[in-house]
Coordinates of C-alpha atoms and ligand atoms in Angstrom, one line a residue:
M145 CA 101.0 119.2 89.6
T146 CA 100.9 116.1 91.8
S147 CA 102.0 116.3 95.4
Q148 CA 105.0 114.2 94.6
E149 CA 106.1 116.8 92.0
I150 CA 105.4 119.7 94.4
R151 CA 107.6 118.1 97.0
E152 CA 110.4 117.4 94.5
L153 CA 110.3 120.9 93.2
F154 CA 110.8 122.4 96.7
L155 CA 113.8 120.2 97.4
K156 CA 115.3 120.7 93.9
F157 CA 114.8 124.5 94.1
F158 CA 116.8 124.9 97.2
E159 CA 119.3 122.4 96.0
S160 CA 119.9 124.7 93.1
K161 CA 120.6 127.5 95.7
G162 CA 123.4 125.5 97.3
H163 CA 121.4 123.5 99.8
T164 CA 122.0 119.8 100.6
I165 CA 118.9 117.6 100.6
V166 CA 118.7 115.8 104.0
P167 CA 116.2 113.1 105.1
S168 CA 113.4 113.8 107.6
A169 CA 114.3 112.9 111.2
P170 CA 112.0 110.3 112.8
M171 CA 108.7 111.7 113.9
V172 CA 109.1 109.8 117.2
I173 CA 111.8 111.2 119.4
K174 CA 113.5 108.7 121.6
N175 CA 116.5 110.5 123.0
D176 CA 115.1 113.8 124.2
P177 CA 113.3 113.7 127.5
T178 CA 111.7 117.1 126.8
L179 CA 109.9 116.3 123.6
M180 CA 108.0 113.1 122.5
F181 CA 107.3 113.9 118.9
T182 CA 108.9 116.1 116.3
N183 CA 106.6 119.1 116.0
A184 CA 108.6 121.3 113.6
G185 CA 111.4 121.0 111.1
M186 CA 113.8 122.7 113.4
N187 CA 113.8 120.1 116.1
Q188 CA 116.4 117.9 114.6
F189 CA 118.7 120.9 114.2
K190 CA 118.2 122.2 117.8
E191 CA 121.8 121.4 118.9
F192 CA 123.2 123.5 116.0
F193 CA 121.2 126.5 117.0
L194 CA 122.3 126.1 120.6
G195 CA 125.9 126.0 119.5
N196 CA 126.3 122.5 121.0
A197 CA 127.1 120.8 117.7
K198 CA 128.6 121.8 114.4
P199 CA 126.5 121.2 111.2
K200 CA 128.1 119.3 108.4
Y201 CA 126.4 121.6 105.8
K202 CA 125.6 125.3 106.1
R203 CA 122.6 125.1 103.9
V204 CA 120.1 122.2 104.0
V205 CA 116.6 121.5 102.8
D206 CA 114.2 118.8 103.7
T207 CA 110.7 117.6 104.3
Q208 CA 110.1 116.8 108.0
K209 CA 107.4 114.5 109.3
C210 CA 105.7 116.4 112.2
L211 CA 103.1 115.5 114.8
R212 CA 101.2 118.2 116.6
V213 CA 99.1 116.4 119.3
S214 CA 100.7 117.4 122.6
G215 CA 102.6 120.2 124.3
K216 CA 103.0 123.7 122.8
H217 CA 101.4 122.6 119.5
N218 CA 98.3 120.6 120.1
D219 CA 96.0 120.6 117.1
L220 CA 94.2 117.3 117.8
E221 CA 90.7 118.7 118.5
E222 CA 90.8 120.8 115.3
V223 CA 91.7 117.9 113.1
G224 CA 88.8 116.7 111.0
R225 CA 86.7 119.7 111.9
D226 CA 88.7 122.1 109.9
T227 CA 90.3 121.5 106.5
Y228 CA 93.9 122.5 107.1
H229 CA 95.2 121.3 110.5
H230 CA 96.5 117.7 110.6
T231 CA 97.9 115.6 113.4
M232 CA 100.7 114.3 111.2
F233 CA 101.9 116.6 108.4
E234 CA 105.0 117.3 106.3
M235 CA 106.9 120.5 107.0
L236 CA 109.1 121.6 104.1
G237 CA 112.0 123.6 105.3
N238 CA 115.2 125.4 104.1
W239 CA 117.9 126.1 106.6
S240 CA 120.9 128.4 107.0
F241 CA 123.3 127.6 109.8
G242 CA 125.2 130.8 110.2
D243 CA 125.2 131.4 106.5
Y244 CA 122.6 133.4 104.5
F245 CA 120.0 135.6 106.2
K246 CA 116.9 137.6 105.6
R247 CA 117.6 138.9 102.1
E248 CA 118.2 135.5 100.5
A249 CA 115.5 133.7 102.5
I250 CA 112.8 136.2 101.6
S251 CA 113.8 136.5 97.9
W252 CA 114.0 132.7 97.4
A253 CA 110.7 132.1 99.2
W254 CA 109.2 134.7 96.9
E255 CA 110.8 133.3 93.8
L256 CA 109.7 129.8 94.6
L257 CA 106.1 130.7 95.3
T258 CA 105.5 133.2 92.5
E259 CA 107.8 132.1 89.7
V260 CA 108.2 128.3 90.2
Y261 CA 104.8 127.5 91.7
K262 CA 103.2 130.5 90.0
I263 CA 100.9 131.6 92.8
P264 CA 99.5 135.0 91.7
K265 CA 101.2 137.7 93.8
E266 CA 97.9 139.4 94.6
N267 CA 96.8 136.3 96.5
L268 CA 99.8 136.5 98.9
Y269 CA 100.1 138.4 102.2
V270 CA 103.1 138.6 104.4
T271 CA 103.6 139.5 108.1
V272 CA 106.5 141.2 109.7
F273 CA 107.3 141.6 113.4
E274 CA 106.1 144.9 114.7
G275 CA 108.6 145.1 117.6
S276 CA 108.2 145.1 121.3
P277 CA 110.1 148.1 122.8
E278 CA 109.3 147.2 126.4
E279 CA 111.2 143.9 125.9
G280 CA 113.9 145.5 123.9
V281 CA 113.0 143.8 120.6
P282 CA 113.0 146.1 117.6
F283 CA 110.6 146.3 114.7
D284 CA 111.9 144.1 111.9
Q285 CA 112.7 147.0 109.5
E286 CA 115.1 144.9 107.5
A287 CA 112.5 142.2 106.6
Y288 CA 109.9 144.9 105.9
D289 CA 112.2 146.7 103.4
I290 CA 113.1 143.5 101.6
W291 CA 109.4 142.6 101.3
K292 CA 108.5 146.1 100.1
E293 CA 110.8 145.5 97.0
R294 CA 108.6 142.6 96.1
I295 CA 105.0 143.0 97.3
A296 CA 102.5 145.9 97.5
E297 CA 102.7 147.6 100.9
D298 CA 99.0 146.9 101.6
H299 CA 99.9 143.2 101.5
I300 CA 102.4 143.5 104.3
L301 CA 101.0 143.3 107.8
L302 CA 102.6 143.9 111.1
G303 CA 102.3 141.1 113.7
N304 CA 102.8 140.9 117.4
K305 CA 105.1 138.8 119.5
K306 CA 102.7 135.8 119.7
D307 CA 102.6 135.3 115.9
N308 CA 105.8 136.9 114.7
F309 CA 108.6 136.3 117.3
W310 CA 110.0 132.9 117.8
E311 CA 111.9 131.7 121.0
M312 CA 113.2 128.3 121.8
G313 CA 112.5 128.8 125.5
D314 CA 113.1 131.4 128.2
Q315 CA 116.7 131.6 127.1
G316 CA 118.7 130.9 124.0
P317 CA 118.3 131.7 120.3
C318 CA 115.3 133.7 119.2
G319 CA 114.2 136.2 116.5
P320 CA 111.5 137.7 114.5
C321 CA 109.6 135.7 111.8
S322 CA 107.8 136.6 108.7
E323 CA 104.8 134.5 107.7
I324 CA 103.3 134.1 104.3
H325 CA 99.6 133.7 103.9
V326 CA 97.5 132.9 100.9
D327 CA 94.0 133.9 99.9
I328 CA 92.3 131.3 97.9
R329 CA 88.7 132.7 98.0
S330 CA 86.6 133.3 94.9
E331 CA 86.7 136.7 93.3
E332 CA 83.2 137.3 94.6
E333 CA 84.2 136.6 98.2
K334 CA 87.3 138.7 97.8
A335 CA 85.2 141.7 96.8
K336 CA 83.3 141.5 100.1
V337 CA 86.2 141.6 102.5
A338 CA 89.8 142.4 101.9
G339 CA 92.1 139.5 102.4
R340 CA 94.4 141.4 104.8
D341 CA 91.5 141.6 107.2
L342 CA 91.3 137.8 107.3
V343 CA 94.9 137.0 107.8
N344 CA 95.5 135.0 111.1
N345 CA 91.7 135.0 111.6
D346 CA 90.9 131.2 111.3
H347 CA 89.4 131.7 107.9
P348 CA 89.7 128.4 106.0
Q349 CA 90.5 130.0 102.7
V350 CA 92.9 132.7 104.0
I351 CA 95.6 130.6 105.6
E352 CA 99.2 130.6 106.7
I353 CA 101.4 128.5 104.5
W354 CA 105.0 129.4 105.3
N355 CA 106.9 130.7 108.3
N356 CA 110.4 132.1 107.9
V357 CA 112.2 132.5 111.2
F358 CA 115.3 134.7 111.4
M359 CA 117.3 133.7 114.5
E360 CA 119.4 136.8 115.1
F361 CA 119.4 137.1 118.9
N362 CA 120.3 135.2 122.0
R363 CA 118.2 135.8 125.1
K364 CA 120.5 135.7 128.1
A365 CA 119.5 134.5 131.6
D366 CA 118.8 138.0 132.8
G367 CA 116.3 138.4 129.9
S368 CA 118.3 140.8 127.8
L369 CA 119.1 140.2 124.1
E370 CA 122.4 140.1 122.3
K371 CA 123.0 139.7 118.6
L372 CA 124.1 136.1 117.7
P373 CA 127.6 136.0 116.2
A374 CA 126.2 133.8 113.4
Q375 CA 122.6 134.2 112.3
N376 CA 120.4 131.3 111.3
V377 CA 117.3 130.9 109.1
D378 CA 114.7 128.3 110.0
T379 CA 111.7 128.0 107.7
G380 CA 108.6 125.7 107.7
M381 CA 106.0 125.4 105.0
G382 CA 102.9 123.1 105.4
F383 CA 103.2 120.7 102.5
E384 CA 99.5 119.6 102.4
R385 CA 98.4 123.3 102.5
L386 CA 100.8 124.1 99.6
C387 CA 99.3 121.2 97.6
M388 CA 95.8 122.6 98.2
V389 CA 96.8 126.0 96.9
L390 CA 98.7 124.6 93.8
Q391 CA 96.0 122.0 93.0
G392 CA 93.3 124.7 93.1
K393 CA 91.4 123.0 96.0
Q394 CA 89.5 124.5 98.9
S395 CA 90.6 121.9 101.4
N396 CA 93.7 119.9 102.1
Y397 CA 91.6 116.8 102.0
D398 CA 90.7 117.4 98.3
T399 CA 94.3 117.1 97.2
D400 CA 96.0 113.9 96.0
V401 CA 97.6 113.6 99.5
F402 CA 94.3 112.6 100.9
T403 CA 91.9 111.5 98.1
P404 CA 93.2 107.9 97.8
L405 CA 92.7 107.4 101.5
I406 CA 89.2 109.1 101.4
H407 CA 88.2 106.9 98.5
K408 CA 89.3 103.8 100.3
V409 CA 87.3 104.8 103.4
E410 CA 84.2 105.4 101.2
E411 CA 84.6 102.1 99.5
I412 CA 85.0 100.1 102.8
T413 CA 82.3 101.9 104.7
K414 CA 79.9 102.5 101.8
T415 CA 79.5 106.1 102.7
S416 CA 80.4 109.1 100.6
Y417 CA 82.5 112.2 101.2
T418 CA 80.8 115.4 100.0
N419 CA 83.1 118.0 98.4
G420 CA 82.6 121.7 98.6
I421 CA 82.1 124.3 101.3
K422 CA 78.3 124.2 101.5
V423 CA 77.3 120.8 102.8
T424 CA 74.3 119.8 105.0
P425 CA 74.9 119.1 108.7
E426 CA 74.3 115.4 108.1
E427 CA 76.9 115.4 105.3
E428 CA 79.3 117.4 107.4
Q429 CA 79.1 114.8 110.2
I430 CA 80.2 112.1 107.8
N431 CA 82.8 114.3 106.2
V432 CA 84.3 115.0 109.6
A433 CA 84.5 111.3 110.4
I434 CA 86.1 110.5 107.1
R435 CA 88.6 113.4 107.5
V436 CA 89.5 112.2 111.0
I437 CA 90.1 108.7 109.8
A438 CA 92.1 109.7 106.7
D439 CA 94.2 112.0 108.9
H440 CA 94.8 109.8 111.9
I441 CA 95.8 106.7 109.9
R442 CA 98.8 108.7 108.7
A443 CA 99.8 109.7 112.3
V444 CA 99.4 106.2 113.6
A445 CA 101.1 104.4 110.7
F446 CA 104.1 106.7 110.7
A447 CA 104.4 106.5 114.5
I448 CA 104.4 102.7 114.4
A449 CA 106.9 102.7 111.5
D450 CA 109.2 104.9 113.7
G451 CA 108.9 102.3 116.5
Q452 CA 106.3 103.8 118.7
L453 CA 103.5 101.3 119.3
P454 CA 100.3 102.2 121.0
S455 CA 100.4 101.6 124.7
N456 CA 99.1 102.8 128.1
N457 CA 101.6 105.6 128.9
G458 CA 103.7 108.3 127.5
A459 CA 104.1 108.6 123.7
G460 CA 102.4 105.2 123.2
Y461 CA 99.4 106.5 124.9
V462 CA 99.2 109.6 122.7
I463 CA 99.3 107.3 119.7
R464 CA 96.6 105.0 121.2
R465 CA 94.4 108.0 121.8
I466 CA 94.7 109.1 118.2
L467 CA 93.8 105.7 116.9
R468 CA 90.9 105.4 119.3
R469 CA 89.6 108.8 118.1
A470 CA 89.5 107.5 114.6
I471 CA 87.8 104.2 115.7
R472 CA 85.2 106.2 117.6
Y473 CA 84.4 108.3 114.6
G474 CA 84.1 105.2 112.4
F475 CA 82.0 103.5 115.0
T476 CA 79.7 106.4 115.7
F477 CA 79.2 108.1 112.4
L478 CA 80.1 105.5 109.8
G479 CA 78.6 102.5 111.5
Q480 CA 81.8 100.5 111.6
K481 CA 81.6 97.7 114.2
E482 CA 84.5 95.7 112.8
P483 CA 88.1 96.6 112.3
F484 CA 88.7 98.4 109.1
I485 CA 91.2 101.2 109.5
Y486 CA 94.1 98.8 109.1
K487 CA 93.0 98.3 105.5
L488 CA 94.0 101.9 104.7
V489 CA 97.7 101.1 105.4
E490 CA 98.1 99.6 102.0
T491 CA 96.7 102.7 100.3
L492 CA 99.0 104.9 102.4
A493 CA 102.1 102.8 101.7
K494 CA 101.4 102.7 98.0
Q495 CA 101.1 106.5 98.0
M496 CA 103.9 107.5 100.3
G497 CA 106.2 104.5 100.5
S498 CA 108.5 105.7 97.8
T499 CA 109.3 108.9 99.7
F500 CA 109.1 107.3 103.2
H501 CA 110.5 103.8 102.9
E502 CA 109.8 103.0 106.5
L503 CA 106.1 102.6 105.5
E504 CA 107.0 99.7 103.2
K505 CA 109.6 98.2 105.5
E506 CA 107.3 98.0 108.5
F507 CA 104.1 97.4 106.5
L508 CA 103.2 94.1 108.2
L509 CA 103.8 95.4 111.6
I510 CA 101.7 98.5 111.1
V511 CA 98.8 96.5 109.7
S512 CA 98.8 93.9 112.5
V513 CA 99.2 96.4 115.3
I514 CA 96.4 98.6 114.1
K515 CA 94.1 95.7 113.4
E516 CA 94.6 94.3 116.9
E517 CA 94.1 97.8 118.5
E518 CA 90.9 98.2 116.6
A519 CA 89.5 94.8 117.6
S520 CA 90.3 95.4 121.2
F521 CA 88.9 98.9 121.4
L522 CA 85.7 97.9 119.5
R523 CA 85.1 95.2 122.2
T524 CA 85.5 97.9 124.8
L525 CA 83.0 100.1 123.0
E526 CA 80.6 97.1 122.9
Q527 CA 81.0 96.7 126.6
G528 CA 80.2 100.3 127.0
L529 CA 77.0 99.8 125.1
L530 CA 76.0 96.9 127.5
M531 CA 76.9 99.1 130.4
L532 CA 74.7 101.9 129.1
D533 CA 71.8 99.4 128.7
V534 CA 72.2 98.5 132.4
M535 CA 72.3 102.2 133.4
I536 CA 69.1 102.9 131.4
Q537 CA 67.3 99.9 132.9
N538 CA 68.3 101.1 136.4
T539 CA 67.0 104.6 136.1
T540 CA 63.4 105.7 136.4
D541 CA 64.4 109.2 135.2
K542 CA 64.0 110.4 131.7
Q543 CA 67.4 111.8 131.9
L544 CA 70.8 110.1 132.4
S545 CA 73.0 111.9 134.8
G546 CA 76.2 113.6 133.7
S547 CA 78.3 111.5 136.1
K548 CA 77.0 108.2 134.6
A549 CA 77.6 109.4 131.1
F550 CA 81.1 110.6 132.1
E551 CA 81.8 107.3 133.7
L552 CA 81.1 105.7 130.3
Y553 CA 83.3 108.2 128.6
D554 CA 86.1 107.9 131.1
T555 CA 86.2 104.2 131.5
Y556 CA 85.1 103.0 128.0
G557 CA 86.1 105.9 125.8
F558 CA 82.4 106.0 125.0
P559 CA 81.8 109.3 123.2
K560 CA 79.2 111.7 124.6
D561 CA 77.5 112.0 121.2
L562 CA 77.0 108.3 121.0
T563 CA 75.5 108.2 124.5
A564 CA 73.1 111.1 123.6
L565 CA 72.1 109.3 120.4
I566 CA 71.3 106.0 122.1
L567 CA 69.4 107.8 124.8
S568 CA 67.3 109.8 122.3
E569 CA 66.4 106.5 120.6
R570 CA 65.0 105.4 124.0
G571 CA 63.1 108.7 124.5
M572 CA 65.7 109.9 127.1
T573 CA 68.0 112.8 127.3
L574 CA 71.5 113.4 128.8
D575 CA 72.4 116.0 131.4
E576 CA 75.0 117.6 129.1
A577 CA 75.9 120.5 131.4
S578 CA 76.8 118.2 134.2
F579 CA 78.7 115.9 131.8
E580 CA 80.7 118.9 130.7
E581 CA 81.5 119.9 134.3
H582 CA 82.9 116.4 135.0
L583 CA 85.0 116.6 131.8
Q584 CA 86.3 120.1 132.6
K585 CA 87.3 118.9 136.1
Q586 CA 89.1 116.0 134.7
K587 CA 90.9 118.1 132.2
E588 CA 92.1 120.5 134.9
R589 CA 93.3 117.6 136.9
S590 CA 95.4 116.2 134.1
R591 CA 96.6 119.5 133.0
A592 CA 97.8 120.4 136.4
A593 CA 99.6 117.1 136.7
A594 CA 101.0 117.0 133.2
Q595 CA 103.5 119.6 132.2
V596 CA 105.8 122.5 132.8
K597 CA 106.0 124.7 129.8
A598 CA 109.3 125.7 128.3
G599 CA 108.7 127.1 124.9
D600 CA 109.0 124.6 122.1
W601 CA 110.1 122.0 124.6
V602 CA 107.8 120.6 127.3
V603 CA 109.0 118.8 130.3
L604 CA 106.9 115.7 130.8
R605 CA 106.4 113.7 133.9
D606 CA 106.9 110.0 133.6
D607 CA 103.3 109.3 134.4
E608 CA 101.9 112.0 132.1
E609 CA 98.5 111.2 130.7
E610 CA 97.0 114.0 128.8
E611 CA 93.5 112.9 128.8
F612 CA 92.2 109.6 130.0
V613 CA 89.8 107.9 127.6
G614 CA 89.7 104.3 128.4
Y615 CA 91.0 101.1 129.9
D616 CA 91.9 98.0 128.1
T617 CA 89.3 95.5 127.4
L618 CA 90.2 93.2 130.2
E619 CA 89.9 96.0 132.8
A620 CA 86.6 97.0 131.2
V621 CA 85.2 93.6 131.5
V622 CA 86.3 93.3 135.2
R623 CA 84.6 96.7 135.8
L624 CA 81.4 95.5 134.1
V625 CA 81.3 92.4 136.1
K626 CA 81.7 94.4 139.3
Y627 CA 79.0 96.8 138.2
R628 CA 76.6 93.9 137.7
K629 CA 77.2 92.6 141.1
V630 CA 76.3 95.9 142.7
Ligands
ATP158 P1 98.6 127.8 112.3 O1 98.6 129.2 112.7 O2 97.8 127.6 111.0 O3 98.1 126.9 113.3 P2 101.3 127.7 113.0 O4 101.6 129.2 113.1 O5 101.0 127.0 114.3 O6 100.1 127.4 111.9 P3 104.1 127.1 112.4 O7 104.5 126.6 113.7 O8 104.5 128.5 112.0 O9 102.5 126.9 112.2 O10 104.5 126.0 111.3 C1 104.9 126.3 110.0 C2 103.9 125.8 109.0 O11 103.4 124.5 109.2 C3 102.6 126.7 109.0 O12 102.8 127.9 108.2 C4 101.6 125.8 108.3 O13 101.7 125.8 106.9 C5 102.1 124.4 108.7 N1 101.3 123.8 109.8 C6 101.3 124.2 111.1 N2 100.5 123.4 111.8 C7 99.9 122.5 111.0 C8 99.0 121.4 111.1 N3 98.5 121.1 112.3 N4 98.7 120.7 110.0 C9 99.2 121.0 108.8 N5 100.1 122.0 108.6 C10 100.4 122.8 109.6
MG159 MG1 99.2 126.3 115.1
MG160 MG1 100.1 130.7 112.9
MG161 MG1 103.3 130.2 112.1

C-alpha cells in the first residue's frame, strides 16, 4: 500500500462511519498568542471543546499537519537520531464533538487496524488509564472492558497520569486516554523479551501509533472534576509511523513518505543512505545527516507555504533554526558547501502537492527563500571557519578553550563537532567539558526567559528565543572585523 492509499483509507473508513472529511488547519498559527504551531490534531477544534463555539458537524475526520519543535512537545533534538520522531508530521484523527464515545472510538480503531489495515492482533498493545485516587480521577474501567472484548488481557497495560491522562491546561476539559502501540520486531527478538515490557520504553520497534483521548471531565478552578454534559473523542495517529508498519519497514524513513527525498539527497550529495538496523558508526553519521535533511525540508517548506518565513524572532526564528540545523548537517557530514536543500522542494511538491496544494501554489517562494537562507548561512559558516583559524593561530595551547568554541557556536552557529574535527586535523583538542558548561548556562538563561507552561498551550514572550545559534552574515562579518582589530 502506498502512503497515499493509507491516508485515503483512513479518511474513507471514518467517512463510512458518518464522519465529514475536513481539511488540515494551517501548521502555522497566526491568531492564537499562546501557540505558534499546530502540534496536535485537536488544536483547530479547541474552541469546540471549551464550549466557546459550536461545531458544524458532530463527527469529523482529517489529517493534520503538525510541528513539534517548541513548547510542551519539542522533539527537535530526537529528529534524525531516532527513526520515528519528526519535526513536521501528519496526525490522522477522528473526532466526536458531544456525539459517540469510548465504545465506538475503540471498536472503530480496532476494526480499522486489524481488519482494514490487517495488522496482526498479536502485534498490538493498548494502554488504559490506571486512575489517580488522590486527584479524584478513577481507573478507566469502561475502556478496559471494551478492550477486553477484543484483545488478550496480557496485551492491555495500565498507564499513569503522564502517559494516559490528557488535560488542556490547569482547568477545562480533560480525560483518560488509551494508546495503541505496535511491536514490529522479528520473531527472534520477540522471543527474547515480551513486547509488553517494551511499551513506552523508547524502543524503536515497539512504538506508539495512536492515541485515543476521551474527554469526559471538566476540571474546575478549585481543582475538582465534574462530568462534562457532552463527551468528546479526540484521536491522533502518526501517519508516517502507520506507513512504516503497513509497508513492513523498520524506520519511518524507509517508507515512500521519505524515500524520494532521501534518494534526491543521495543523488545531489553523492553519498548513500544505509538501510537496516545494524550500521557502522561512520554510516550512521551520514544516515543521521540525511534523515535530518529529509525531515527538516518538510517542516520548512510547509511553514513557508503557510506564510511563515524564516526570521530573527518568534515563529520565524524557530523555522530558521530548523533550516540551519539541516544546513549544518549537510555542511559537516555531507560536505555540502553550496546551497542544495532548496532542490528538494521539487521532489516534495511532486510527492505531496496533490494532497497539500499549498506546496504547489507557493512553490517558487519556497524554493527562493530556502536557497537564499542557505547561501547566507553558508557564508556565516565560512566566516566561522576563518574565525577558528584566527583562534588557532593565536593560541599556544594544544587545546582550544570551551569559551572560544562556544563563541563560535553562539555567534556563527558553528557546531561543536565541526570545531572538534578541525582541531583534531591540526593535532589539537577541544575543552568539551567547559564548552558544555557554557551551553548549559545559556540554555538555562533562555529557558528562564522563555515560557510559562500551561499544558498544551504555552505563553510566549514577544522576545522569546529558544536557543540562540547565530547572527546574520552582516553581523558576523562586523564581528569578525572587530575581532581582527583586537
Ligand atoms: P511519543 O511518546 O512517541 O513521543 P506522543 O505520546 O508524544 O508520542 P501524542 O501526543 O499522543 O504523541 O500524539 C499522537 C500520535 O502522534 C502518537 O501516537 C504518534 O503516533 C504521533 N507522533 C507524536 N509525536 C510525533 C513526532 N514527533 N513525529 C511523528 N509522529 C509523532
Ligand atoms: Mg512525544
Ligand atoms: Mg507517548
Ligand atoms: Mg501519546
